[in-house]
PDB file of C-alpha atoms in Angstrom:
ATOM      1  CA  MET A   1      10.037 -18.947   1.663  1.00 45.00           C
ATOM      2  CA  THR A   2       9.152 -21.591   4.839  1.00 48.00           C
ATOM      3  CA  LYS A   3       6.323 -21.061   7.110  1.00 48.00           C
ATOM      4  CA  LYS A   4       9.142 -21.146  10.268  1.00 50.00           C
ATOM      5  CA  LEU A   5      11.162 -18.691   8.401  1.00 45.00           C
ATOM      6  CA  PHE A   6       8.530 -16.205   8.137  1.00 46.00           C
ATOM      7  CA  ILE A   7       7.441 -16.686  11.693  1.00 48.00           C
ATOM      8  CA  SER A   8      10.948 -15.933  12.941  1.00 49.00           C
ATOM      9  CA  LEU A   9      11.065 -12.653  10.912  1.00 53.00           C
ATOM     10  CA  ALA A  10       7.915 -11.880  12.336  1.00 52.00           C
ATOM     11  CA  LEU A  11       8.651 -12.860  15.691  1.00 48.00           C
ATOM     12  CA  ILE A  12      12.208  -9.980  14.821  1.00 49.00           C
ATOM     13  CA  VAL A  13       9.732  -7.606  13.584  1.00 50.00           C
ATOM     14  CA  LEU A  14       7.519  -7.729  16.562  1.00 49.00           C
ATOM     15  CA  ILE A  15      10.284  -7.874  18.848  1.00 48.00           C
ATOM     16  CA  SER A  16      12.086  -3.788  17.436  1.00 49.00           C
ATOM     17  CA  CYS A  17       8.265  -2.764  17.179  1.00 47.00           C
ATOM     18  CA  SER A  18       7.879  -3.295  21.102  1.00 50.00           C
ATOM     19  CA  GLN A  19      11.704  -1.038  21.239  1.00 48.00           C
ATOM     20  CA  GLN A  20      10.143   1.440  19.190  1.00 52.00           C
ATOM     21  CA  PRO A  21      13.481   3.493  18.959  1.00 60.00           C
ATOM     22  CA  THR A  22      15.152   1.038  18.150  1.00 76.00           C
ATOM     23  CA  LEU A  23      14.548   0.240  14.628  1.00 87.00           C
ATOM     24  CA  ILE A  24      14.134   3.496  13.839  1.00 88.00           C
ATOM     25  CA  GLU A  25      17.343   4.824  15.019  1.00 90.00           C
ATOM     26  CA  GLN A  26      19.075   1.631  13.458  1.00 94.00           C
ATOM     27  CA  TYR A  27      18.361   3.389   9.839  1.00 97.00           C
ATOM     28  CA  LYS A  28      19.582   6.903  11.566  1.00 96.00           C
ATOM     29  CA  ALA A  29      22.583   6.209  12.332  1.00 96.00           C
ATOM     30  CA  GLU A  30      23.398   4.417   9.149  1.00 96.00           C
ATOM     31  CA  ILE A  31      21.873   6.737   7.016  1.00 98.00           C
ATOM     32  CA  SER A  32      23.230   9.456   9.291  1.00 98.00           C
ATOM     33  CA  ALA A  33      26.637   8.156   8.825  1.00 98.00           C
ATOM     34  CA  LEU A  34      26.846   8.259   5.059  1.00 98.00           C
ATOM     35  CA  LYS A  35      29.102  11.781   4.207  1.00 96.00           C
ATOM     36  CA  THR A  36      29.680  12.162   1.021  1.00 97.00           C
ATOM     37  CA  GLU A  37      28.021  11.881  -2.372  1.00 96.00           C
ATOM     38  CA  GLU A  38      30.056   9.076  -3.506  1.00 97.00           C
ATOM     39  CA  GLU A  39      28.471   7.295   0.125  1.00 98.00           C
ATOM     40  CA  ILE A  40      24.748   9.051  -0.479  1.00 98.00           C
ATOM     41  CA  ASP A  41      24.846   7.572  -4.606  1.00 97.00           C
ATOM     42  CA  ALA A  42      25.830   4.489  -3.204  1.00 97.00           C
ATOM     43  CA  TYR A  43      22.866   4.008  -0.511  1.00 98.00           C
ATOM     44  CA  TRP A  44      20.401   4.682  -2.635  1.00 98.00           C
ATOM     45  CA  LYS A  45      21.820   2.376  -5.640  1.00 97.00           C
ATOM     46  CA  LYS A  46      21.440  -0.164  -2.525  1.00 97.00           C
ATOM     47  CA  LEU A  47      18.029   0.346  -2.142  1.00 97.00           C
ATOM     48  CA  HIS A  48      17.563  -0.197  -5.488  1.00 96.00           C
ATOM     49  CA  GLU A  49      19.101  -3.381  -5.745  1.00 95.00           C
ATOM     50  CA  MET A  50      17.335  -4.838  -2.156  1.00 94.00           C
ATOM     51  CA  ASP A  51      13.538  -3.529  -3.594  1.00 92.00           C
ATOM     52  CA  GLN A  52      14.213  -5.689  -6.410  1.00 90.00           C
ATOM     53  CA  LYS A  53      15.147  -9.023  -4.234  1.00 87.00           C
ATOM     54  CA  ALA A  54      12.175  -8.016  -2.039  1.00 85.00           C
ATOM     55  CA  LEU A  55       9.897  -8.005  -5.621  1.00 80.00           C
ATOM     56  CA  GLU A  56      11.778 -11.555  -6.646  1.00 78.00           C
ATOM     57  CA  LYS A  57      10.644 -13.020  -3.148  1.00 70.00           C
ATOM     58  CA  GLU A  58       7.037 -11.829  -3.234  1.00 64.00           C
ATOM     59  CA  LYS A  59       5.752 -15.050  -5.140  1.00 66.00           C
ATOM     60  CA  GLN A  60       7.325 -17.282  -1.680  1.00 68.00           C
ATOM     61  CA  ASP A  61       5.784 -15.045   0.811  1.00 81.00           C
ATOM     62  CA  VAL A  62       3.501 -11.627   0.016  1.00 84.00           C
ATOM     63  CA  ARG A  63       3.374 -10.767   4.139  1.00 83.00           C
ATOM     64  CA  TYR A  64       7.273 -11.097   4.021  1.00 85.00           C
ATOM     65  CA  HIS A  65       7.714  -9.610   1.282  1.00 87.00           C
ATOM     66  CA  ASP A  66       5.468  -6.467   2.259  1.00 90.00           C
ATOM     67  CA  SER A  67       6.654  -5.950   5.713  1.00 91.00           C
ATOM     68  CA  VAL A  68      10.179  -5.470   4.147  1.00 93.00           C
ATOM     69  CA  SER A  69       9.191  -3.758   1.468  1.00 94.00           C
ATOM     70  CA  ILE A  70       8.260  -0.746   4.458  1.00 96.00           C
ATOM     71  CA  THR A  71      11.584  -1.299   5.646  1.00 96.00           C
ATOM     72  CA  HIS A  72      12.786  -0.247   1.709  1.00 96.00           C
ATOM     73  CA  MET A  73      10.439   2.528   2.469  1.00 97.00           C
ATOM     74  CA  LEU A  74      11.324   3.225   6.038  1.00 97.00           C
ATOM     75  CA  ARG A  75      14.803   3.957   4.912  1.00 97.00           C
ATOM     76  CA  THR A  76      13.742   6.403   2.103  1.00 98.00           C
ATOM     77  CA  ALA A  77      12.396   8.521   3.907  1.00 98.00           C
ATOM     78  CA  LEU A  78      14.556   8.762   6.279  1.00 98.00           C
ATOM     79  CA  MET A  79      17.232   9.809   3.236  1.00 98.00           C
ATOM     80  CA  PHE A  80      15.026  12.919   2.244  1.00 98.00           C
ATOM     81  CA  GLU A  81      14.468  13.642   5.913  1.00 97.00           C
ATOM     82  CA  ILE A  82      17.811  13.016   6.809  1.00 98.00           C
ATOM     83  CA  HIS A  83      19.954  14.400   3.983  1.00 97.00           C
ATOM     84  CA  GLY A  84      16.896  16.148   2.142  1.00 96.00           C
ATOM     85  CA  SER A  85      15.560  15.856  -1.352  1.00 95.00           C
ATOM     86  CA  LYS A  86      18.780  17.475  -3.779  1.00 94.00           C
ATOM     87  CA  THR A  87      20.297  14.046  -2.850  1.00 95.00           C
ATOM     88  CA  TYR A  88      17.595  12.510  -5.306  1.00 97.00           C
ATOM     89  CA  LYS A  89      18.654  12.886  -8.653  1.00 94.00           C
ATOM     90  CA  TYR A  90      17.000  12.983 -12.155  1.00 92.00           C
ATOM     91  CA  ASN A  91      18.170   9.491 -12.349  1.00 94.00           C
ATOM     92  CA  ASN A  92      17.060   8.308  -8.764  1.00 96.00           C
ATOM     93  CA  ILE A  93      13.761   6.116  -9.472  1.00 96.00           C
ATOM     94  CA  VAL A  94      14.698   4.340  -5.872  1.00 97.00           C
ATOM     95  CA  ALA A  95      11.893   6.152  -4.122  1.00 97.00           C
ATOM     96  CA  GLU A  96       8.572   5.361  -7.027  1.00 95.00           C
ATOM     97  CA  LEU A  97       9.509   1.845  -7.675  1.00 95.00           C
ATOM     98  CA  HIS A  98       9.110   1.550  -3.542  1.00 95.00           C
ATOM     99  CA  PHE A  99       5.917   2.945  -3.480  1.00 96.00           C
ATOM    100  CA  THR A 100       4.311   0.623  -6.017  1.00 91.00           C
ATOM    101  CA  HIS A 101       6.032  -2.478  -5.546  1.00 92.00           C
ATOM    102  CA  ASN A 102       4.343  -1.837  -1.425  1.00 93.00           C
ATOM    103  CA  TYR A 103       1.128  -3.638  -1.625  1.00 93.00           C
ATOM    104  CA  PHE A 104      -0.570  -2.974   1.791  1.00 95.00           C
ATOM    105  CA  GLY A 105      -2.522   0.432   1.623  1.00 96.00           C
ATOM    106  CA  VAL A 106      -2.116   1.859   5.015  1.00 97.00           C
ATOM    107  CA  SER A 107       2.313   2.470   4.128  1.00 97.00           C
ATOM    108  CA  ASN A 108       1.296   3.814   0.737  1.00 97.00           C
ATOM    109  CA  ILE A 109      -0.508   6.658   2.282  1.00 97.00           C
ATOM    110  CA  ALA A 110       1.757   7.367   4.921  1.00 98.00           C
ATOM    111  CA  PHE A 111       4.227   7.190   1.502  1.00 98.00           C
ATOM    112  CA  TRP A 112       2.790   9.767  -0.792  1.00 98.00           C
ATOM    113  CA  PRO A 113       4.634  12.661   0.490  1.00 98.00           C
ATOM    114  CA  ILE A 114       7.552  11.735  -0.784  1.00 98.00           C
ATOM    115  CA  ILE A 115       6.210  10.868  -3.737  1.00 98.00           C
ATOM    116  CA  LYS A 116       5.260  14.641  -3.429  1.00 97.00           C
ATOM    117  CA  GLU A 117       8.432  15.593  -3.247  1.00 97.00           C
ATOM    118  CA  CYS A 118       9.549  13.615  -6.141  1.00 97.00           C
ATOM    119  CA  VAL A 119       7.690  15.351  -8.365  1.00 97.00           C
ATOM    120  CA  LYS A 120       8.598  18.985  -6.037  1.00 96.00           C
ATOM    121  CA  VAL A 121      12.254  17.984  -7.000  1.00 95.00           C
ATOM    122  CA  LYS A 122      12.325  15.926 -10.644  1.00 95.00           C
ATOM    123  CA  GLY A 123       9.158  17.889 -11.954  1.00 95.00           C
ATOM    124  CA  GLU A 124       6.219  15.963 -13.213  1.00 95.00           C
ATOM    125  CA  LYS A 125       7.702  14.350 -15.908  1.00 94.00           C
ATOM    126  CA  ARG A 126      11.134  12.903 -14.749  1.00 95.00           C
ATOM    127  CA  VAL A 127       8.550  10.595 -12.011  1.00 96.00           C
ATOM    128  CA  ILE A 128       8.390   7.476 -13.945  1.00 93.00           C
ATOM    129  CA  LEU A 129       4.342   8.249 -15.738  1.00 93.00           C
ATOM    130  CA  TYR A 130       3.459  10.442 -13.262  1.00 95.00           C
ATOM    131  CA  PRO A 131       1.039  10.785 -12.324  1.00 95.00           C
ATOM    132  CA  ALA A 132      -0.709   8.128 -14.342  1.00 94.00           C
ATOM    133  CA  TYR A 133       1.168   4.836 -13.148  1.00 93.00           C
ATOM    134  CA  GLN A 134       1.392   6.258  -9.059  1.00 95.00           C
ATOM    135  CA  LEU A 135      -2.899   6.479  -9.218  1.00 96.00           C
ATOM    136  CA  GLU A 136      -3.075   3.453 -10.830  1.00 95.00           C
ATOM    137  CA  GLY A 137      -1.029   1.542  -7.694  1.00 94.00           C
ATOM    138  CA  MET A 138      -3.177   3.337  -5.481  1.00 96.00           C
ATOM    139  CA  ALA A 139      -6.511   2.140  -6.790  1.00 96.00           C
ATOM    140  CA  LEU A 140      -5.012  -1.186  -7.559  1.00 95.00           C
ATOM    141  CA  THR A 141      -3.836  -1.788  -3.710  1.00 95.00           C
ATOM    142  CA  PHE A 142      -6.967  -0.294  -2.183  1.00 97.00           C
ATOM    143  CA  TYR A 143      -9.763  -1.670  -4.711  1.00 96.00           C
ATOM    144  CA  ASP A 144      -7.950  -3.960  -6.611  1.00 96.00           C
ATOM    145  CA  TYR A 145     -10.077  -1.591  -9.924  1.00 96.00           C
ATOM    146  CA  THR A 146      -7.712  -0.325 -12.754  1.00 94.00           C
ATOM    147  CA  VAL A 147      -7.940   3.774 -13.597  1.00 94.00           C
ATOM    148  CA  SER A 148      -5.193   3.114 -16.014  1.00 86.00           C
ATOM    149  CA  SER A 149      -7.427   4.098 -19.275  1.00 81.00           C
ATOM    150  CA  GLN A 150      -9.440   6.763 -17.085  1.00 86.00           C
ATOM    151  CA  GLU A 151      -7.691   9.839 -17.818  1.00 88.00           C
ATOM    152  CA  LEU A 152     -11.072  11.495 -16.503  1.00 89.00           C
ATOM    153  CA  LYS A 153     -10.678  10.316 -13.112  1.00 91.00           C
ATOM    154  CA  HIS A 154      -6.711  11.456 -12.792  1.00 94.00           C
ATOM    155  CA  ASN A 155      -7.420  15.214 -11.492  1.00 94.00           C
ATOM    156  CA  GLU A 156      -9.855  15.061  -8.832  1.00 95.00           C
ATOM    157  CA  LEU A 157      -8.236  11.131  -7.070  1.00 96.00           C
ATOM    158  CA  LEU A 158      -4.615  13.165  -7.670  1.00 96.00           C
ATOM    159  CA  ASN A 159      -5.733  16.059  -6.011  1.00 96.00           C
ATOM    160  CA  THR A 160      -7.502  13.498  -2.602  1.00 96.00           C
ATOM    161  CA  LEU A 161      -3.533  12.021  -2.584  1.00 97.00           C
ATOM    162  CA  ASN A 162      -2.074  15.592  -2.248  1.00 96.00           C
ATOM    163  CA  LYS A 163      -4.402  16.807   0.847  1.00 96.00           C
ATOM    164  CA  ILE A 164      -1.622  14.242   2.613  1.00 96.00           C
ATOM    165  CA  GLU A 165       0.353  15.318   4.732  1.00 93.00           C
ATOM    166  CA  SER A 166       2.890  14.390   6.814  1.00 94.00           C
ATOM    167  CA  ASP A 167       4.717  15.662  10.463  1.00 92.00           C
ATOM    168  CA  SER A 168       7.741  12.940   9.556  1.00 96.00           C
ATOM    169  CA  VAL A 169       6.977  10.204   6.848  1.00 97.00           C
ATOM    170  CA  SER A 170       9.592   7.780   9.284  1.00 97.00           C
ATOM    171  CA  LYS A 171       7.554   7.738  12.222  1.00 96.00           C
ATOM    172  CA  THR A 172       3.701   7.114  10.368  1.00 97.00           C
ATOM    173  CA  LEU A 173       5.899   4.429   7.837  1.00 97.00           C
ATOM    174  CA  PHE A 174       6.863   2.172  11.331  1.00 95.00           C
ATOM    175  CA  GLU A 175       3.403   2.605  13.064  1.00 95.00           C
ATOM    176  CA  ALA A 176       1.922   0.586   9.608  1.00 96.00           C
ATOM    177  CA  LEU A 177       4.979  -1.894  10.306  1.00 95.00           C
ATOM    178  CA  LYS A 178       4.073  -2.426  13.388  1.00 94.00           C
ATOM    179  CA  TYR A 179       0.761  -2.588  12.400  1.00 96.00           C
ATOM    180  CA  GLN A 180       1.054  -5.003   8.991  1.00 95.00           C
ATOM    181  CA  THR A 181       3.064  -7.110  11.297  1.00 94.00           C
ATOM    182  CA  LYS A 182      -0.777  -7.054  14.075  1.00 96.00           C
ATOM    183  CA  ILE A 183      -3.062  -7.805  11.554  1.00 95.00           C
ATOM    184  CA  ASN A 184      -0.722 -10.392   9.758  1.00 92.00           C
ATOM    185  CA  ASN A 185      -1.413 -12.686  13.292  1.00 94.00           C
ATOM    186  CA  LEU A 186      -4.549 -12.442  13.402  1.00 97.00           C
ATOM    187  CA  LYS A 187      -6.815 -15.528  12.701  1.00 97.00           C
ATOM    188  CA  GLU A 188      -9.902 -16.282  10.493  1.00 98.00           C
ATOM    189  CA  VAL A 189     -13.065 -16.502  12.197  1.00 98.00           C
ATOM    190  CA  ASN A 190     -15.266 -17.091   8.708  1.00 97.00           C
ATOM    191  CA  VAL A 191     -15.896 -15.795   5.128  1.00 98.00           C
ATOM    192  CA  ILE A 192     -18.740 -13.378   4.893  1.00 97.00           C
ATOM    193  CA  GLY A 193     -18.633 -13.792   1.533  1.00 97.00           C
ATOM    194  CA  LYS A 194     -16.160 -14.553  -1.922  1.00 98.00           C
ATOM    195  CA  TRP A 195     -16.493 -12.520  -5.033  1.00 98.00           C
ATOM    196  CA  GLN A 196     -14.891 -12.609  -8.756  1.00 97.00           C
ATOM    197  CA  ARG A 197     -11.598 -10.266  -9.646  1.00 96.00           C
ATOM    198  CA  GLU A 198     -12.890  -7.491 -12.016  1.00 95.00           C
ATOM    199  CA  LEU A 199     -10.606  -5.028 -12.751  1.00 91.00           C
ATOM    200  CA  PHE A 200     -12.736  -3.436 -14.980  1.00 85.00           C
ATOM    201  CA  LYS A 201     -16.188  -3.470 -15.892  1.00 84.00           C
ATOM    202  CA  ASP A 202     -17.495  -6.702 -17.106  1.00 79.00           C
ATOM    203  CA  VAL A 203     -13.731  -8.033 -17.712  1.00 83.00           C
ATOM    204  CA  ILE A 204     -13.413 -10.873 -15.681  1.00 86.00           C
ATOM    205  CA  GLU A 205     -10.231 -11.028 -13.658  1.00 89.00           C
ATOM    206  CA  ASP A 206      -8.667 -14.884 -12.457  1.00 91.00           C
ATOM    207  CA  GLY A 207      -8.246 -15.065  -8.827  1.00 94.00           C
ATOM    208  CA  PHE A 208     -11.133 -13.896  -6.404  1.00 97.00           C
ATOM    209  CA  PHE A 209     -11.207 -11.015  -2.740  1.00 98.00           C
ATOM    210  CA  GLU A 210     -13.119 -11.927   0.170  1.00 98.00           C
ATOM    211  CA  PHE A 211     -15.011 -10.028   3.182  1.00 98.00           C
ATOM    212  CA  VAL A 212     -13.820 -11.763   5.962  1.00 98.00           C
ATOM    213  CA  LYS A 213     -14.362 -12.172   9.844  1.00 98.00           C
ATOM    214  CA  MET A 214     -11.206 -12.194  12.513  1.00 98.00           C
ATOM    215  CA  SER A 215     -10.234 -12.205  15.946  1.00 98.00           C
ATOM    216  CA  ASP A 216      -9.647  -9.369  16.765  1.00 97.00           C
ATOM    217  CA  ASN A 217     -14.345  -8.896  15.942  1.00 97.00           C
ATOM    218  CA  SER A 218     -13.286  -6.609  12.894  1.00 98.00           C
ATOM    219  CA  LEU A 219     -14.523  -7.357   9.217  1.00 98.00           C
ATOM    220  CA  TYR A 220     -11.905  -7.056   7.137  1.00 98.00           C
ATOM    221  CA  TYR A 221     -11.606  -7.867   2.196  1.00 98.00           C
ATOM    222  CA  ARG A 222      -8.431  -9.944   1.822  1.00 97.00           C
ATOM    223  CA  LYS A 223      -6.823 -11.047  -1.656  1.00 95.00           C
ATOM    224  CA  ASN A 224      -3.660 -12.907  -2.218  1.00 90.00           C
ATOM    225  CA  LYS A 225      -3.486 -13.197   1.861  1.00 91.00           C
ATOM    226  CA  ARG A 226      -3.056  -9.778   2.240  1.00 94.00           C
ATOM    227  CA  LEU A 227      -5.512  -8.218   5.144  1.00 97.00           C
ATOM    228  CA  GLN A 228      -7.294  -4.808   4.615  1.00 97.00           C
ATOM    229  CA  LYS A 229      -9.976  -3.599   7.555  1.00 98.00           C
ATOM    230  CA  LEU A 230     -12.813  -2.837   6.652  1.00 98.00           C
ATOM    231  CA  GLU A 231     -14.798   0.186   8.315  1.00 98.00           C
ATOM    232  CA  PHE A 232     -18.694  -0.024   9.109  1.00 98.00           C
ATOM    233  CA  ILE A 233     -20.179   3.414   7.472  1.00 97.00           C
ATOM    234  CA  LYS A 234     -24.078   2.533   7.872  1.00 97.00           C
ATOM    235  CA  SER A 235     -27.230   0.183   6.753  1.00 97.00           C
ATOM    236  CA  GLN A 236     -29.515   1.772   4.285  1.00 95.00           C
ATOM    237  CA  ALA A 237     -32.397  -0.658   3.755  1.00 93.00           C
ATOM    238  CA  ASP A 238     -31.041  -4.304   2.227  1.00 95.00           C
ATOM    239  CA  SER A 239     -27.560  -2.915   2.263  1.00 98.00           C
ATOM    240  CA  LYS A 240     -24.960  -2.053   4.586  1.00 98.00           C
ATOM    241  CA  PHE A 241     -21.536  -0.417   3.439  1.00 98.00           C
ATOM    242  CA  TYR A 242     -17.686  -0.214   4.143  1.00 98.00           C
ATOM    243  CA  ARG A 243     -14.943   1.548   2.885  1.00 98.00           C
ATOM    244  CA  ILE A 244     -11.640   0.015   3.143  1.00 98.00           C
ATOM    245  CA  GLU A 245      -9.899   1.584   6.508  1.00 97.00           C
ATOM    246  CA  LYS A 246      -7.520   4.785   4.614  1.00 96.00           C
ATOM    247  CA  GLU A 247      -9.001   4.822   1.365  1.00 97.00           C
ATOM    248  CA  PRO A 248      -7.659   7.942  -0.388  1.00 96.00           C
ATOM    249  CA  PHE A 249     -11.093   8.060  -2.708  1.00 96.00           C
ATOM    250  CA  ASP A 250     -13.793   8.373  -0.994  1.00 96.00           C
ATOM    251  CA  TRP A 251     -14.974   5.554  -2.774  1.00 98.00           C
ATOM    252  CA  SER A 252     -17.098   2.317  -1.108  1.00 98.00           C
ATOM    253  CA  TYR A 253     -18.306  -1.746  -1.073  1.00 98.00           C
ATOM    254  CA  GLU A 254     -22.140  -1.601  -1.034  1.00 98.00           C
ATOM    255  CA  LEU A 255     -22.705  -5.351   0.249  1.00 98.00           C
ATOM    256  CA  LYS A 256     -26.402  -6.519  -0.189  1.00 98.00           C
ATOM    257  CA  SER A 257     -28.352  -8.947   2.280  1.00 96.00           C
ATOM    258  CA  ASN A 258     -28.318 -11.491  -0.656  1.00 97.00           C
ATOM    259  CA  GLY A 259     -24.724 -11.533  -0.973  1.00 97.00           C
ATOM    260  CA  ASP A 260     -24.149  -9.010  -4.045  1.00 98.00           C
ATOM    261  CA  LEU A 261     -21.347  -6.852  -3.875  1.00 98.00           C
ATOM    262  CA  SER A 262     -20.218  -2.992  -5.768  1.00 98.00           C
ATOM    263  CA  LEU A 263     -17.832  -0.428  -5.397  1.00 98.00           C
ATOM    264  CA  LEU A 264     -19.038   2.715  -5.216  1.00 97.00           C
ATOM    265  CA  ASP A 265     -17.088   5.831  -6.488  1.00 96.00           C
ATOM    266  CA  ASN A 266     -17.701   9.046  -3.991  1.00 95.00           C
ATOM    267  CA  LYS A 267     -20.733   9.919  -6.145  1.00 95.00           C
ATOM    268  CA  ASN A 268     -22.386   6.930  -5.310  1.00 94.00           C
ATOM    269  CA  GLU A 269     -22.001   5.442  -8.649  1.00 95.00           C
ATOM    270  CA  ILE A 270     -21.943   1.972  -9.376  1.00 96.00           C
ATOM    271  CA  LEU A 271     -17.889   1.227 -10.444  1.00 96.00           C
ATOM    272  CA  ILE A 272     -18.036  -2.527 -10.437  1.00 96.00           C
ATOM    273  CA  GLU A 273     -21.001  -4.667  -9.675  1.00 97.00           C
ATOM    274  CA  TYR A 274     -18.737  -8.319  -9.373  1.00 97.00           C
ATOM    275  CA  SER A 275     -19.784 -11.982  -9.436  1.00 95.00           C
ATOM    276  CA  LYS A 276     -20.211 -14.275  -6.626  1.00 95.00           C
ATOM    277  CA  PHE A 277     -17.087 -16.738  -6.985  1.00 94.00           C
TER     278      PHE A 277
END
């Protein structure tokens, strides 16, 4: 994906976002026009193919992938809202794929009510590796931390996620799309710190993540060009505490004045003590 093409895509999204009804109404008209079971099934198949194509292009430009994947989630939400959950059959996995193939936390939170509906319609056993697959996707998206081997945490994390409600998932996703476009247009001011990736405790991964100050004067977590806003919680002794915007688990970062960084759970127990990169 060339820089020129990404800029063109960003401009298209910005134009659409400045006229909110346009994008949603376009999809609504497209989906409302589906009248027969065959047409609806074919559209679900189309959404599956679009998901796979976007996944193939992710390595070329992650920001492009994230924008496109949110529009896929938006279409899926409208399918549920317009045609009802009855059209989401047992062999359909589109919604689950959309969720795990999207790596922008704000949109994953917005989409969670659709995952709950999938479970309600298909049953837990027919939703892809539920709930481990979905919990892993959420934890990796927000904190690049795996819960795959920590089943004792699953019930607590799932109960927290299931408190998420929305009057209109499609509208919330559209707001997420606008927000994703906005933060991707920010410019870096300076890097506050850089640490080694560590999905498991004491297991160093390739690559790094950083805390960066951006041109809106806010602090962000950045990994692989993806930005997530950090919300300041408090100062204590020689430490500052931050939480990633919209994160659902009440986890936080403790950043000490010497640059040491730790990930804490909702009981303030240390999950990871990161090595400086």
